[in-house]
Amino acid sequence: MTAVPESNLYDVAVIGAGYVGVPLAATFGEAGQRVLLVDVKPAIIDALNRGESHIEDVSSERLEELVRNGRVVATTDYEQLKQARAVLIALPTPLSRQREPDLSFVESAATNLASVLQRGQVVILESTTWPGTTREVVQPILEQGSGLKAGEDFHLAMSPERVDPGREDWTTKTTPKVVGGINAESTKAAAEVYRAAIDTVHEVSTPDAAELTKLLENIYRAVNIALVNELAQLCDRMDIDVWEVIEAAATKPFGFASFKPGPGLGGHCIPIDPFYLTWKAREFDFSTRFIELAGEVNNNMPYFCRSLISQALNHGARKSVSGAKILILGVAYKPDIGDHRESPAEKLVQLLRNAGGDVSYHDPFVPEFCGLASVPFEPEAYDCVAIVTNHSSIDYADLVRRGKVIVDFRNATKGHEVDGKVWKL
Ligand SMILES: NC(=O)c1ccc[n+]([C@@H]2O[C@H](COP(=O)([O-])OP(=O)(O)OC[C@H]3O[C@@H](n4cnc5c(N)ncnc54)[C@H](O)[C@@H]3O)[C@@H](O)[C@H]2O)c1
């Protein structure tokens, strides 16, 4: 294979400047690599080129230095990808309205990339997707649009992103990267790209194995969360504190991994990714029953939480949901970030509104949500406060003191419980 010319301006290009793409670009830039970030939104590109980051995991201070040193350059122009040694695709892979995989972002980017693809380039898909996507979808688009042959004229691999936004103990740099290419050469070339910036690279034999690795990780979480969500509902009937039980079980030093119940799944990964496998499995006359069952239990949680709010109002304030002033505390899908995609708060707000509740919310990270603006933190002004997301900046002892009825889906009030005032999942 001919190598891409030495005059290349960029070591790595990343298509998609989102939750995955921006931390990836910063990680490569900080390893001394020259990085090109490509996105379709001019406003995002302009801000990135001013050193302003819209992704919490990369502070503007950190990005500003990389931009100033010329390590990270952002553009909307796919032509510039010609000047990159490797191109990583980090684009959304949502579900359609019919809950089927929607690869339109990846397909559209691959079509644009194909028209500028160069001999010797390394193309790596980072998006979470069903096993076979790299070979069956990306490869033909790239080959047809470029006239080049994957594995001969350019390298092609899959390496799923594992970033967990908001997490500080494991970052893009320190989280091992799984890489599988369409042939041994492609695996090697892609692994080399990552070794320049990422501490540990784990090679697998095919892109399909890499794709399924990521799905296994997320299915493992979805299934285990469903297990504790089911247990939480049983504990409610048995009057046992599920949080105490999980904490006790977690003292076992082996054979038990701790998962927490909650008001439902959220985010761009766990509620969506497992269904990519369910969809693909149908092609093989196979039904993924654990995934379906977990989906059923997890999807029911906002309904269960609505009934907890209704009970708490009933017993704690002698009120019904209808006409009650309810404050949802935290609407992001997890603590200390502003991402509210697929957040269970949305379903809960909708259910409470349908029941006639007068719903407001407070979230220091999310200024607008469900057509509402975040209100000031004044728990005493509401009949009920429901803790949906346990942001660490909230003073929960103060909340318990000032609030009338508190429904806690996250065990955030642990140690501050007051009988008849705090109702826990
Ligand atoms: N967010 C996470 O926590 C996370 C973690 C691991 C894996 N993933 C996976 O990574 C992938 C990317 O997710 P994300 O959260 O970074 O998405 P995102 O929505 O944050 O970012 C995607 C970016 O791509 C841009 N874009 C859309 N179409 C484009 C195109 N044709 N060309 C260039 N740019 C385009 C959008 O403007 C947006 O800025 C998904 O498959 C997701 O499942 C996400």
mmCIF file of N, CA and C and ligand atoms in Angstrom, residues 14-23 38-41 44 54-55 78 89-94 104-110 112 126-129 160-165 214 218 268-269 272-273 276 333-334 339 341, ligand 1:
data_model
loop_
_atom_site.group_PDB
_atom_site.id
_atom_site.type_symbol
_atom_site.label_atom_id
_atom_site.label_comp_id
_atom_site.label_asym_id
_atom_site.label_seq_id
_atom_site.Cartn_x
_atom_site.Cartn_y
_atom_site.Cartn_z
ATOM 1 N N VAL A 14 -11.008 13.923 12.834
ATOM 2 C CA VAL A 14 -12.165 13.333 13.502
ATOM 3 C C VAL A 14 -13.418 13.943 12.893
ATOM 4 N N ILE A 15 -14.292 13.108 12.331
ATOM 5 C CA ILE A 15 -15.558 13.614 11.786
ATOM 6 C C ILE A 15 -16.611 13.514 12.881
ATOM 7 N N GLY A 16 -17.177 14.666 13.272
ATOM 8 C CA GLY A 16 -18.179 14.709 14.345
ATOM 9 C C GLY A 16 -17.572 15.322 15.590
ATOM 10 N N ALA A 17 -17.883 16.600 15.841
ATOM 11 C CA ALA A 17 -17.303 17.304 16.999
ATOM 12 C C ALA A 17 -18.302 17.293 18.149
ATOM 13 N N GLY A 18 -18.604 16.096 18.656
ATOM 14 C CA GLY A 18 -19.574 15.973 19.744
ATOM 15 C C GLY A 18 -18.939 15.431 21.013
ATOM 16 N N TYR A 19 -19.740 14.722 21.808
ATOM 17 C CA TYR A 19 -19.282 14.174 23.093
ATOM 18 C C TYR A 19 -18.090 13.240 22.916
ATOM 19 N N VAL A 20 -18.032 12.564 21.769
ATOM 20 C CA VAL A 20 -16.926 11.646 21.513
ATOM 21 C C VAL A 20 -15.793 12.363 20.778
ATOM 22 N N GLY A 21 -16.140 13.109 19.722
ATOM 23 C CA GLY A 21 -15.136 13.689 18.841
ATOM 24 C C GLY A 21 -14.233 14.720 19.505
ATOM 25 N N VAL A 22 -14.816 15.589 20.338
ATOM 26 C CA VAL A 22 -13.997 16.663 20.929
ATOM 27 C C VAL A 22 -12.963 16.084 21.920
ATOM 28 N N PRO A 23 -13.371 15.191 22.860
ATOM 29 C CA PRO A 23 -12.349 14.587 23.729
ATOM 30 C C PRO A 23 -11.292 13.790 22.950
ATOM 31 N N VAL A 38 -13.881 17.801 12.022
ATOM 32 C CA VAL A 38 -14.836 18.167 10.969
ATOM 33 C C VAL A 38 -16.260 18.025 11.497
ATOM 34 N N ASP A 39 -17.070 19.061 11.295
ATOM 35 C CA ASP A 39 -18.472 18.984 11.703
ATOM 36 C C ASP A 39 -19.303 19.757 10.682
ATOM 37 N N VAL A 40 -20.601 19.430 10.616
ATOM 38 C CA VAL A 40 -21.470 20.123 9.652
ATOM 39 C C VAL A 40 -22.015 21.439 10.200
ATOM 40 N N LYS A 41 -21.858 21.673 11.507
ATOM 41 C CA LYS A 41 -22.454 22.880 12.089
ATOM 42 C C LYS A 41 -21.429 24.007 12.177
ATOM 43 N N ILE A 44 -20.584 25.559 15.639
ATOM 44 C CA ILE A 44 -19.711 24.734 16.490
ATOM 45 C C ILE A 44 -18.257 24.894 16.042
ATOM 46 N N HIS A 54 -17.876 23.204 23.726
ATOM 47 C CA HIS A 54 -19.263 23.001 24.153
ATOM 48 C C HIS A 54 -19.423 21.631 24.818
ATOM 49 N N ILE A 55 -18.320 20.947 25.057
ATOM 50 C CA ILE A 55 -18.360 19.609 25.657
ATOM 51 C C ILE A 55 -17.685 19.693 27.030
ATOM 52 N N TYR A 78 -14.973 19.089 4.050
ATOM 53 C CA TYR A 78 -14.491 17.705 3.913
ATOM 54 C C TYR A 78 -13.241 17.602 3.045
ATOM 55 N N ILE A 89 -14.390 8.307 12.441
ATOM 56 C CA ILE A 89 -15.792 8.726 12.282
ATOM 57 C C ILE A 89 -16.503 8.567 13.623
ATOM 58 N N ALA A 90 -16.885 9.708 14.215
ATOM 59 C CA ALA A 90 -17.533 9.691 15.544
ATOM 60 C C ALA A 90 -18.881 10.392 15.449
ATOM 61 N N LEU A 91 -19.803 9.764 14.737
ATOM 62 C CA LEU A 91 -21.107 10.374 14.465
ATOM 63 C C LEU A 91 -22.223 9.637 15.174
ATOM 64 N N PRO A 92 -23.347 10.331 15.399
ATOM 65 C CA PRO A 92 -24.458 9.695 16.120
ATOM 66 C C PRO A 92 -25.010 8.475 15.383
ATOM 67 N N THR A 93 -25.426 7.486 16.172
ATOM 68 C CA THR A 93 -26.096 6.297 15.633
ATOM 69 C C THR A 93 -27.368 6.088 16.465
ATOM 70 N N PRO A 94 -28.395 6.900 16.178
ATOM 71 C CA PRO A 94 -29.639 6.807 16.972
ATOM 72 C C PRO A 94 -30.549 5.681 16.484
ATOM 73 N N SER A 104 -28.002 6.937 9.106
ATOM 74 C CA SER A 104 -27.943 7.982 8.084
ATOM 75 C C SER A 104 -26.771 8.953 8.275
ATOM 76 N N PHE A 105 -26.393 9.247 9.541
ATOM 77 C CA PHE A 105 -25.262 10.168 9.762
ATOM 78 C C PHE A 105 -23.956 9.537 9.250
ATOM 79 N N VAL A 106 -23.789 8.258 9.592
ATOM 80 C CA VAL A 106 -22.561 7.553 9.194
ATOM 81 C C VAL A 106 -22.526 7.394 7.672
ATOM 82 N N GLU A 107 -23.673 7.055 7.089
ATOM 83 C CA GLU A 107 -23.722 6.866 5.634
ATOM 84 C C GLU A 107 -23.423 8.170 4.896
ATOM 85 N N SER A 108 -24.009 9.260 5.396
ATOM 86 C CA SER A 108 -23.799 10.535 4.712
ATOM 87 C C SER A 108 -22.336 10.971 4.835
ATOM 88 N N ALA A 109 -21.748 10.774 6.013
ATOM 89 C CA ALA A 109 -20.339 11.157 6.183
ATOM 90 C C ALA A 109 -19.441 10.266 5.328
ATOM 91 N N ALA A 110 -19.752 8.969 5.262
ATOM 92 C CA ALA A 110 -18.927 8.052 4.465
ATOM 93 C C ALA A 110 -19.003 8.444 2.985
ATOM 94 N N ASN A 112 -19.494 11.481 1.764
ATOM 95 C CA ASN A 112 -18.666 12.681 1.584
ATOM 96 C C ASN A 112 -17.177 12.355 1.680
ATOM 97 N N GLU A 126 -15.849 4.876 14.767
ATOM 98 C CA GLU A 126 -15.875 4.899 16.239
ATOM 99 C C GLU A 126 -17.298 4.765 16.777
ATOM 100 N N SER A 127 -18.288 5.024 15.930
ATOM 101 C CA SER A 127 -19.687 5.033 16.381
ATOM 102 C C SER A 127 -20.133 3.649 16.833
ATOM 103 N N THR A 128 -20.981 3.624 17.848
ATOM 104 C CA THR A 128 -21.541 2.365 18.333
ATOM 105 C C THR A 128 -22.551 1.856 17.310
ATOM 106 N N THR A 129 -22.439 0.585 16.940
ATOM 107 C CA THR A 129 -23.341 0.076 15.910
ATOM 108 C C THR A 129 -23.388 -1.446 15.881
ATOM 109 N N PRO A 160 -14.637 1.029 18.781
ATOM 110 C CA PRO A 160 -15.754 1.709 19.448
ATOM 111 C C PRO A 160 -15.280 2.652 20.550
ATOM 112 N N GLU A 161 -15.903 3.830 20.600
ATOM 113 C CA GLU A 161 -15.575 4.785 21.659
ATOM 114 C C GLU A 161 -16.232 4.327 22.961
ATOM 115 N N ARG A 162 -15.501 4.465 24.068
ATOM 116 C CA ARG A 162 -16.035 4.020 25.363
ATOM 117 C C ARG A 162 -16.136 5.153 26.371
ATOM 118 N N VAL A 163 -16.015 6.401 25.902
ATOM 119 C CA VAL A 163 -15.986 7.527 26.832
ATOM 120 C C VAL A 163 -17.254 7.545 27.699
ATOM 121 N N ASP A 164 -17.076 7.944 28.948
ATOM 122 C CA ASP A 164 -18.206 8.064 29.876
ATOM 123 C C ASP A 164 -18.207 9.520 30.337
ATOM 124 N N PRO A 165 -19.004 10.383 29.669
ATOM 125 C CA PRO A 165 -18.930 11.818 29.960
ATOM 126 C C PRO A 165 -19.063 12.120 31.452
ATOM 127 N N LYS A 214 -18.465 -3.511 22.055
ATOM 128 C CA LYS A 214 -19.114 -2.306 22.605
ATOM 129 C C LYS A 214 -20.569 -2.606 22.981
ATOM 130 N N ASN A 218 -22.554 -2.392 26.798
ATOM 131 C CA ASN A 218 -23.765 -1.616 27.100
ATOM 132 C C ASN A 218 -24.955 -2.512 27.442
ATOM 133 N N HIS A 268 -27.303 8.654 25.416
ATOM 134 C CA HIS A 268 -27.262 8.296 24.011
ATOM 135 C C HIS A 268 -26.886 6.820 23.825
ATOM 136 N N CYS A 269 -26.563 6.110 24.931
ATOM 137 C CA CYS A 269 -26.010 4.753 24.738
ATOM 138 C C CYS A 269 -26.906 3.635 25.256
ATOM 139 N N ILE A 272 -30.363 2.812 23.878
ATOM 140 C CA ILE A 272 -30.440 2.676 22.419
ATOM 141 C C ILE A 272 -29.621 1.511 21.880
ATOM 142 N N ASP A 273 -28.346 1.460 22.277
ATOM 143 C CA ASP A 273 -27.409 0.526 21.644
ATOM 144 C C ASP A 273 -27.846 -0.937 21.655
ATOM 145 N N TYR A 276 -29.656 -2.165 18.681
ATOM 146 C CA TYR A 276 -28.911 -2.374 17.439
ATOM 147 C C TYR A 276 -28.645 -3.876 17.260
ATOM 148 N N TYR A 333 -29.339 13.246 32.135
ATOM 149 C CA TYR A 333 -29.517 11.804 32.301
ATOM 150 C C TYR A 333 -28.586 11.210 33.350
ATOM 151 N N LYS A 334 -27.579 11.987 33.766
ATOM 152 C CA LYS A 334 -26.753 11.546 34.884
ATOM 153 C C LYS A 334 -26.112 12.744 35.581
ATOM 154 N N ASP A 339 -26.073 16.837 29.566
ATOM 155 C CA ASP A 339 -26.662 16.029 28.501
ATOM 156 C C ASP A 339 -28.002 15.457 28.964
ATOM 157 N N ARG A 341 -30.198 13.951 26.678
ATOM 158 C CA ARG A 341 -30.756 13.094 25.629
ATOM 159 C C ARG A 341 -31.329 11.825 26.253
HETATM 160 N N1 LIG B 1 -21.900 10.366 24.137
HETATM 161 C C1 LIG B 1 -21.395 9.302 24.717
HETATM 162 O O1 LIG B 1 -21.324 9.208 25.947
HETATM 163 C C2 LIG B 1 -20.860 8.146 23.906
HETATM 164 C C3 LIG B 1 -20.015 7.213 24.515
HETATM 165 C C4 LIG B 1 -19.508 6.167 23.783
HETATM 166 C C5 LIG B 1 -19.891 6.043 22.449
HETATM 167 N N2 LIG B 1 -20.734 6.935 21.879
HETATM 168 C C6 LIG B 1 -21.082 6.746 20.471
HETATM 169 O O2 LIG B 1 -20.310 7.640 19.689
HETATM 170 C C7 LIG B 1 -21.048 8.097 18.562
HETATM 171 C C8 LIG B 1 -21.083 9.622 18.556
HETATM 172 O O3 LIG B 1 -21.844 10.074 19.657
HETATM 173 P P1 LIG B 1 -21.741 11.534 20.271
HETATM 174 O O4 LIG B 1 -22.419 11.460 21.592
HETATM 175 O O5 LIG B 1 -20.336 12.050 20.198
HETATM 176 O O6 LIG B 1 -22.644 12.374 19.229
HETATM 177 P P2 LIG B 1 -22.919 13.955 19.270
HETATM 178 O O7 LIG B 1 -24.336 14.124 18.845
HETATM 179 O O8 LIG B 1 -22.449 14.540 20.546
HETATM 180 O O9 LIG B 1 -21.964 14.561 18.143
HETATM 181 C C9 LIG B 1 -22.070 14.305 16.828
HETATM 182 C C10 LIG B 1 -21.597 15.518 16.025
HETATM 183 O O10 LIG B 1 -21.599 15.111 14.654
HETATM 184 C C11 LIG B 1 -22.009 16.211 13.863
HETATM 185 N N3 LIG B 1 -22.448 15.700 12.574
HETATM 186 C C12 LIG B 1 -23.636 15.156 12.226
HETATM 187 N N4 LIG B 1 -23.604 14.749 10.940
HETATM 188 C C13 LIG B 1 -22.371 15.038 10.464
HETATM 189 C C14 LIG B 1 -21.716 14.818 9.226
HETATM 190 N N5 LIG B 1 -22.324 14.235 8.188
HETATM 191 N N6 LIG B 1 -20.435 15.255 9.095
HETATM 192 C C15 LIG B 1 -19.795 15.853 10.132
HETATM 193 N N7 LIG B 1 -20.355 16.056 11.332
HETATM 194 C C16 LIG B 1 -21.626 15.656 11.502
HETATM 195 C C17 LIG B 1 -23.076 16.884 14.693
HETATM 196 O O11 LIG B 1 -23.233 18.229 14.298
HETATM 197 C C18 LIG B 1 -22.507 16.732 16.115
HETATM 198 O O12 LIG B 1 -21.745 17.863 16.487
HETATM 199 C C19 LIG B 1 -22.411 7.428 18.671
HETATM 200 O O13 LIG B 1 -22.405 6.240 17.916
HETATM 201 C C20 LIG B 1 -22.513 7.082 20.139
HETATM 202 O O14 LIG B 1 -23.351 5.972 20.354
HETATM 203 C C21 LIG B 1 -21.210 8.009 22.572
#
